[in-house]
Amino acid sequence: MKVVTLCLFAFLPHILFSQEERLDEKIDEVTYDWDLEADKLSTYVGLLQICSDTEYRSKVLHLLNEIHHYDTVLYEVLVNLSKKSDEKEIKKTLRDIKKFEEEYDTKSFIHFMNEECHAMREIEKDADVTVNDVGINSYSGQVYLLETELFKYVKNITSRVDKIRQHVHHLSKHYN
């Protein structure tokens, strides 16, 4: 068993972090890009942009698809490694990727954003009437509630993405 584990550790950098396209670097790149977009998406202005700007929406969806692609590649590599190793970090990473893929796949993101865009259009449609209201029924109150919900959702995605990135960093330091 020790020989298999030593061989596994010797070849893991070449499997998981090859020189041609280092998986850890690609994951760093796309998750960093996500962090930048998440700041914008967490606001009402970002919601307005994703709802109205087809090019921006495509850019965000492309980025999310890239994240899911690299998570899938990482997942497949780690599933194979987990058959040969009892490394706890591998198991934690697999569990976190699976949870992320189940809860925050692209289809779920699109569904959530469609609901938020619909709510935003309703707020904007009634803006002339609600602008002078007070409390949660006011324009600013409705925007605040929508922005809070949006912030929570995007924060959850970002938290999951960052957690996977941390696992990858731990694995790459451990095996390089």
PDB file of C-alpha atoms in Angstrom:
ATOM      1  CA  MET A   1       0.000   0.000   0.000  1.00  0.00           C
ATOM      2  CA  LYS A   2       2.858   2.386   0.786  1.00  0.00           C
ATOM      3  CA  VAL A   3       4.368   1.822  -2.665  1.00  0.00           C
ATOM      4  CA  VAL A   4       1.037   2.596  -4.360  1.00  0.00           C
ATOM      5  CA  THR A   5       0.622   5.735  -2.240  1.00  0.00           C
ATOM      6  CA  LEU A   6       4.187   6.870  -2.975  1.00  0.00           C
ATOM      7  CA  CYS A   7       3.671   6.283  -6.710  1.00  0.00           C
ATOM      8  CA  LEU A   8       0.382   8.120  -6.554  1.00  0.00           C
ATOM      9  CA  PHE A   9       2.017  11.102  -4.856  1.00  0.00           C
ATOM     10  CA  ALA A  10       4.873  11.047  -7.355  1.00  0.00           C
ATOM     11  CA  PHE A  11       2.564  11.160 -10.397  1.00  0.00           C
ATOM     12  CA  LEU A  12      -0.245  13.314  -8.999  1.00  0.00           C
ATOM     13  CA  PRO A  13       1.330  16.630 -10.037  1.00  0.00           C
ATOM     14  CA  HIS A  14       1.538  15.352 -13.600  1.00  0.00           C
ATOM     15  CA  ILE A  15      -2.063  14.135 -13.600  1.00  0.00           C
ATOM     16  CA  LEU A  16      -3.725  16.959 -11.727  1.00  0.00           C
ATOM     17  CA  PHE A  17      -1.385  19.828 -12.474  1.00  0.00           C
ATOM     18  CA  SER A  18       0.204  19.117 -15.850  1.00  0.00           C
ATOM     19  CA  GLN A  19       2.605  21.607 -17.395  1.00  0.00           C
ATOM     20  CA  GLU A  20       0.509  22.209 -20.528  1.00  0.00           C
ATOM     21  CA  GLU A  21      -2.605  23.350 -18.759  1.00  0.00           C
ATOM     22  CA  ARG A  22      -2.266  23.444 -15.025  1.00  0.00           C
ATOM     23  CA  LEU A  23      -5.687  22.719 -13.624  1.00  0.00           C
ATOM     24  CA  ASP A  24      -4.972  24.644 -10.441  1.00  0.00           C
ATOM     25  CA  GLU A  25      -4.038  27.748 -12.441  1.00  0.00           C
ATOM     26  CA  LYS A  26      -7.156  27.508 -14.626  1.00  0.00           C
ATOM     27  CA  ILE A  27      -9.345  27.134 -11.548  1.00  0.00           C
ATOM     28  CA  ASP A  28      -7.589  30.143  -9.996  1.00  0.00           C
ATOM     29  CA  GLU A  29      -8.200  32.151 -13.146  1.00  0.00           C
ATOM     30  CA  VAL A  30     -11.904  31.398 -13.535  1.00  0.00           C
ATOM     31  CA  THR A  31     -12.681  31.720  -9.832  1.00  0.00           C
ATOM     32  CA  TYR A  32     -10.861  35.059  -9.679  1.00  0.00           C
ATOM     33  CA  ASP A  33     -12.901  36.203 -12.688  1.00  0.00           C
ATOM     34  CA  TRP A  34     -16.033  35.029 -10.897  1.00  0.00           C
ATOM     35  CA  ASP A  35     -15.109  37.018  -7.774  1.00  0.00           C
ATOM     36  CA  LEU A  36     -14.904  40.175  -9.897  1.00  0.00           C
ATOM     37  CA  GLU A  37     -18.257  39.506 -11.567  1.00  0.00           C
ATOM     38  CA  ALA A  38     -19.869  38.534  -8.261  1.00  0.00           C
ATOM     39  CA  ASP A  39     -19.219  42.012  -6.882  1.00  0.00           C
ATOM     40  CA  LYS A  40     -21.173  43.481  -9.791  1.00  0.00           C
ATOM     41  CA  LEU A  41     -23.886  40.792  -9.837  1.00  0.00           C
ATOM     42  CA  SER A  42     -24.618  41.332  -6.146  1.00  0.00           C
ATOM     43  CA  THR A  43     -26.077  44.764  -6.849  1.00  0.00           C
ATOM     44  CA  TYR A  44     -29.291  46.017  -8.384  1.00  0.00           C
ATOM     45  CA  VAL A  45     -27.236  47.715 -11.101  1.00  0.00           C
ATOM     46  CA  GLY A  46     -25.618  44.352 -11.904  1.00  0.00           C
ATOM     47  CA  LEU A  47     -29.049  42.756 -12.042  1.00  0.00           C
ATOM     48  CA  LEU A  48     -30.251  45.477 -14.417  1.00  0.00           C
ATOM     49  CA  GLN A  49     -27.239  44.757 -16.620  1.00  0.00           C
ATOM     50  CA  ILE A  50     -27.614  40.983 -16.679  1.00  0.00           C
ATOM     51  CA  CYS A  51     -31.340  41.324 -17.407  1.00  0.00           C
ATOM     52  CA  SER A  52     -30.962  43.829 -20.232  1.00  0.00           C
ATOM     53  CA  ASP A  53     -27.507  43.269 -21.764  1.00  0.00           C
ATOM     54  CA  THR A  54     -27.353  40.040 -23.791  1.00  0.00           C
ATOM     55  CA  GLU A  55     -23.589  40.288 -24.237  1.00  0.00           C
ATOM     56  CA  TYR A  56     -22.986  40.683 -20.505  1.00  0.00           C
ATOM     57  CA  ARG A  57     -25.382  37.837 -19.690  1.00  0.00           C
ATOM     58  CA  SER A  58     -23.544  35.594 -22.173  1.00  0.00           C
ATOM     59  CA  LYS A  59     -20.212  36.557 -20.604  1.00  0.00           C
ATOM     60  CA  VAL A  60     -21.419  35.627 -17.108  1.00  0.00           C
ATOM     61  CA  LEU A  61     -22.963  32.352 -18.283  1.00  0.00           C
ATOM     62  CA  HIS A  62     -19.792  31.491 -20.189  1.00  0.00           C
ATOM     63  CA  LEU A  63     -17.746  32.121 -17.045  1.00  0.00           C
ATOM     64  CA  LEU A  64     -20.076  29.987 -14.951  1.00  0.00           C
ATOM     65  CA  ASN A  65     -19.887  27.205 -17.541  1.00  0.00           C
ATOM     66  CA  GLU A  66     -16.080  27.395 -17.435  1.00  0.00           C
ATOM     67  CA  ILE A  67     -16.129  27.045 -13.656  1.00  0.00           C
ATOM     68  CA  HIS A  68     -18.400  24.007 -13.921  1.00  0.00           C
ATOM     69  CA  HIS A  69     -16.190  22.545 -16.664  1.00  0.00           C
ATOM     70  CA  TYR A  70     -13.013  22.768 -14.585  1.00  0.00           C
ATOM     71  CA  ASP A  71     -14.847  21.498 -11.507  1.00  0.00           C
ATOM     72  CA  THR A  72     -15.979  18.494 -13.549  1.00  0.00           C
ATOM     73  CA  VAL A  73     -12.442  17.835 -14.784  1.00  0.00           C
ATOM     74  CA  LEU A  74     -11.121  18.127 -11.233  1.00  0.00           C
ATOM     75  CA  TYR A  75     -13.921  15.911  -9.937  1.00  0.00           C
ATOM     76  CA  GLU A  76     -13.131  13.144 -12.431  1.00  0.00           C
ATOM     77  CA  VAL A  77      -9.426  13.242 -11.625  1.00  0.00           C
ATOM     78  CA  LEU A  78     -10.101  13.168  -7.893  1.00  0.00           C
ATOM     79  CA  VAL A  79     -12.613  10.306  -8.172  1.00  0.00           C
ATOM     80  CA  ASN A  80      -9.890   8.209  -9.795  1.00  0.00           C
ATOM     81  CA  LEU A  81      -7.361   9.270  -7.169  1.00  0.00           C
ATOM     82  CA  SER A  82      -9.755   8.558  -4.322  1.00  0.00           C
ATOM     83  CA  LYS A  83      -9.825   4.909  -5.392  1.00  0.00           C
ATOM     84  CA  LYS A  84      -6.101   4.716  -4.675  1.00  0.00           C
ATOM     85  CA  SER A  85      -5.777   7.108  -1.756  1.00  0.00           C
ATOM     86  CA  ASP A  86      -7.525   7.806   1.526  1.00  0.00           C
ATOM     87  CA  GLU A  87      -6.442  11.471   1.485  1.00  0.00           C
ATOM     88  CA  LYS A  88      -9.087  13.420   3.425  1.00  0.00           C
ATOM     89  CA  GLU A  89      -8.584  16.567   1.348  1.00  0.00           C
ATOM     90  CA  ILE A  90      -9.542  14.652  -1.791  1.00  0.00           C
ATOM     91  CA  LYS A  91     -12.767  13.452  -0.181  1.00  0.00           C
ATOM     92  CA  LYS A  92     -13.620  16.930   1.106  1.00  0.00           C
ATOM     93  CA  THR A  93     -13.012  18.420  -2.318  1.00  0.00           C
ATOM     94  CA  LEU A  94     -15.202  15.805  -4.005  1.00  0.00           C
ATOM     95  CA  ARG A  95     -17.998  16.455  -1.516  1.00  0.00           C
ATOM     96  CA  ASP A  96     -17.797  20.235  -2.017  1.00  0.00           C
ATOM     97  CA  ILE A  97     -17.711  19.982  -5.821  1.00  0.00           C
ATOM     98  CA  LYS A  98     -20.708  17.646  -5.811  1.00  0.00           C
ATOM     99  CA  LYS A  99     -22.689  19.987  -3.574  1.00  0.00           C
ATOM    100  CA  PHE A 100     -21.779  22.980  -5.747  1.00  0.00           C
ATOM    101  CA  GLU A 101     -22.772  21.160  -8.936  1.00  0.00           C
ATOM    102  CA  GLU A 102     -26.088  20.054  -7.433  1.00  0.00           C
ATOM    103  CA  GLU A 103     -27.124  23.389  -5.943  1.00  0.00           C
ATOM    104  CA  TYR A 104     -25.583  25.974  -8.264  1.00  0.00           C
ATOM    105  CA  ASP A 105     -25.449  24.486 -11.745  1.00  0.00           C
ATOM    106  CA  THR A 106     -25.951  26.779 -14.729  1.00  0.00           C
ATOM    107  CA  LYS A 107     -29.606  25.797 -15.096  1.00  0.00           C
ATOM    108  CA  SER A 108     -30.310  26.804 -11.468  1.00  0.00           C
ATOM    109  CA  PHE A 109     -28.447  30.072 -11.968  1.00  0.00           C
ATOM    110  CA  ILE A 110     -30.475  30.900 -15.090  1.00  0.00           C
ATOM    111  CA  HIS A 111     -33.718  30.045 -13.297  1.00  0.00           C
ATOM    112  CA  PHE A 112     -32.806  32.234 -10.319  1.00  0.00           C
ATOM    113  CA  MET A 113     -31.766  35.147 -12.521  1.00  0.00           C
ATOM    114  CA  ASN A 114     -34.955  34.866 -14.592  1.00  0.00           C
ATOM    115  CA  GLU A 115     -37.004  35.174 -11.403  1.00  0.00           C
ATOM    116  CA  GLU A 116     -34.919  38.130 -10.246  1.00  0.00           C
ATOM    117  CA  CYS A 117     -35.246  39.828 -13.652  1.00  0.00           C
ATOM    118  CA  HIS A 118     -39.001  39.341 -13.536  1.00  0.00           C
ATOM    119  CA  ALA A 119     -39.141  40.877 -10.047  1.00  0.00           C
ATOM    120  CA  MET A 120     -36.907  43.754 -11.187  1.00  0.00           C
ATOM    121  CA  ARG A 121     -39.200  44.468 -14.161  1.00  0.00           C
ATOM    122  CA  GLU A 122     -42.210  44.563 -11.809  1.00  0.00           C
ATOM    123  CA  ILE A 123     -40.412  46.997  -9.514  1.00  0.00           C
ATOM    124  CA  GLU A 124     -39.468  49.214 -12.440  1.00  0.00           C
ATOM    125  CA  LYS A 125     -42.973  49.028 -13.948  1.00  0.00           C
ATOM    126  CA  ASP A 126     -44.495  50.367 -10.720  1.00  0.00           C
ATOM    127  CA  ALA A 127     -41.662  52.798  -9.936  1.00  0.00           C
ATOM    128  CA  ASP A 128     -43.733  55.929 -10.608  1.00  0.00           C
ATOM    129  CA  VAL A 129     -46.293  54.815  -8.031  1.00  0.00           C
ATOM    130  CA  THR A 130     -43.928  53.383  -5.387  1.00  0.00           C
ATOM    131  CA  VAL A 131     -41.193  56.016  -5.486  1.00  0.00           C
ATOM    132  CA  ASN A 132     -42.991  58.108  -2.842  1.00  0.00           C
ATOM    133  CA  ASP A 133     -44.104  55.167  -0.680  1.00  0.00           C
ATOM    134  CA  VAL A 134     -42.453  54.389   2.622  1.00  0.00           C
ATOM    135  CA  GLY A 135     -41.158  51.071   3.934  1.00  0.00           C
ATOM    136  CA  ILE A 136     -40.892  47.754   2.159  1.00  0.00           C
ATOM    137  CA  ASN A 137     -43.532  48.718  -0.411  1.00  0.00           C
ATOM    138  CA  SER A 138     -41.529  51.733  -1.533  1.00  0.00           C
ATOM    139  CA  TYR A 139     -39.358  51.583  -4.622  1.00  0.00           C
ATOM    140  CA  SER A 140     -36.167  51.709  -2.543  1.00  0.00           C
ATOM    141  CA  GLY A 141     -37.561  49.113  -0.103  1.00  0.00           C
ATOM    142  CA  GLN A 142     -38.365  46.700  -2.913  1.00  0.00           C
ATOM    143  CA  VAL A 143     -34.960  47.273  -4.521  1.00  0.00           C
ATOM    144  CA  TYR A 144     -33.308  46.647  -1.160  1.00  0.00           C
ATOM    145  CA  LEU A 145     -35.185  43.371  -0.638  1.00  0.00           C
ATOM    146  CA  LEU A 146     -34.366  42.167  -4.139  1.00  0.00           C
ATOM    147  CA  GLU A 147     -30.738  43.178  -3.777  1.00  0.00           C
ATOM    148  CA  THR A 148     -30.509  41.343  -0.436  1.00  0.00           C
ATOM    149  CA  GLU A 149     -31.828  38.139  -1.999  1.00  0.00           C
ATOM    150  CA  LEU A 150     -29.494  38.559  -4.967  1.00  0.00           C
ATOM    151  CA  PHE A 151     -26.513  39.217  -2.698  1.00  0.00           C
ATOM    152  CA  LYS A 152     -27.194  36.056  -0.669  1.00  0.00           C
ATOM    153  CA  TYR A 153     -27.446  33.873  -3.760  1.00  0.00           C
ATOM    154  CA  VAL A 154     -24.295  35.241  -5.404  1.00  0.00           C
ATOM    155  CA  LYS A 155     -22.442  35.096  -2.074  1.00  0.00           C
ATOM    156  CA  ASN A 156     -23.336  31.396  -1.740  1.00  0.00           C
ATOM    157  CA  ILE A 157     -21.973  30.667  -5.209  1.00  0.00           C
ATOM    158  CA  THR A 158     -18.826  32.655  -4.470  1.00  0.00           C
ATOM    159  CA  SER A 159     -18.344  30.899  -1.144  1.00  0.00           C
ATOM    160  CA  ARG A 160     -18.575  27.469  -2.808  1.00  0.00           C
ATOM    161  CA  VAL A 161     -16.255  28.469  -5.648  1.00  0.00           C
ATOM    162  CA  ASP A 162     -13.702  29.895  -3.211  1.00  0.00           C
ATOM    163  CA  LYS A 163     -13.885  26.779  -1.050  1.00  0.00           C
ATOM    164  CA  ILE A 164     -13.079  24.565  -4.039  1.00  0.00           C
ATOM    165  CA  ARG A 165     -10.207  26.893  -4.969  1.00  0.00           C
ATOM    166  CA  GLN A 166      -8.824  26.542  -1.430  1.00  0.00           C
ATOM    167  CA  HIS A 167      -8.971  22.754  -1.693  1.00  0.00           C
ATOM    168  CA  VAL A 168      -7.094  22.900  -4.988  1.00  0.00           C
ATOM    169  CA  HIS A 169      -4.413  25.108  -3.433  1.00  0.00           C
ATOM    170  CA  HIS A 170      -4.067  22.705  -0.539  1.00  0.00           C
ATOM    171  CA  LEU A 171      -3.813  19.715  -2.881  1.00  0.00           C
ATOM    172  CA  SER A 172      -1.325  21.431  -5.202  1.00  0.00           C
ATOM    173  CA  LYS A 173       0.926  22.460  -2.260  1.00  0.00           C
ATOM    174  CA  HIS A 174       0.689  18.984  -0.807  1.00  0.00           C
ATOM    175  CA  TYR A 175       1.537  17.174  -4.037  1.00  0.00           C
ATOM    176  CA  ASN A 176       3.931  19.567  -5.796  1.00  0.00           C
TER     177      ASN A 176
END
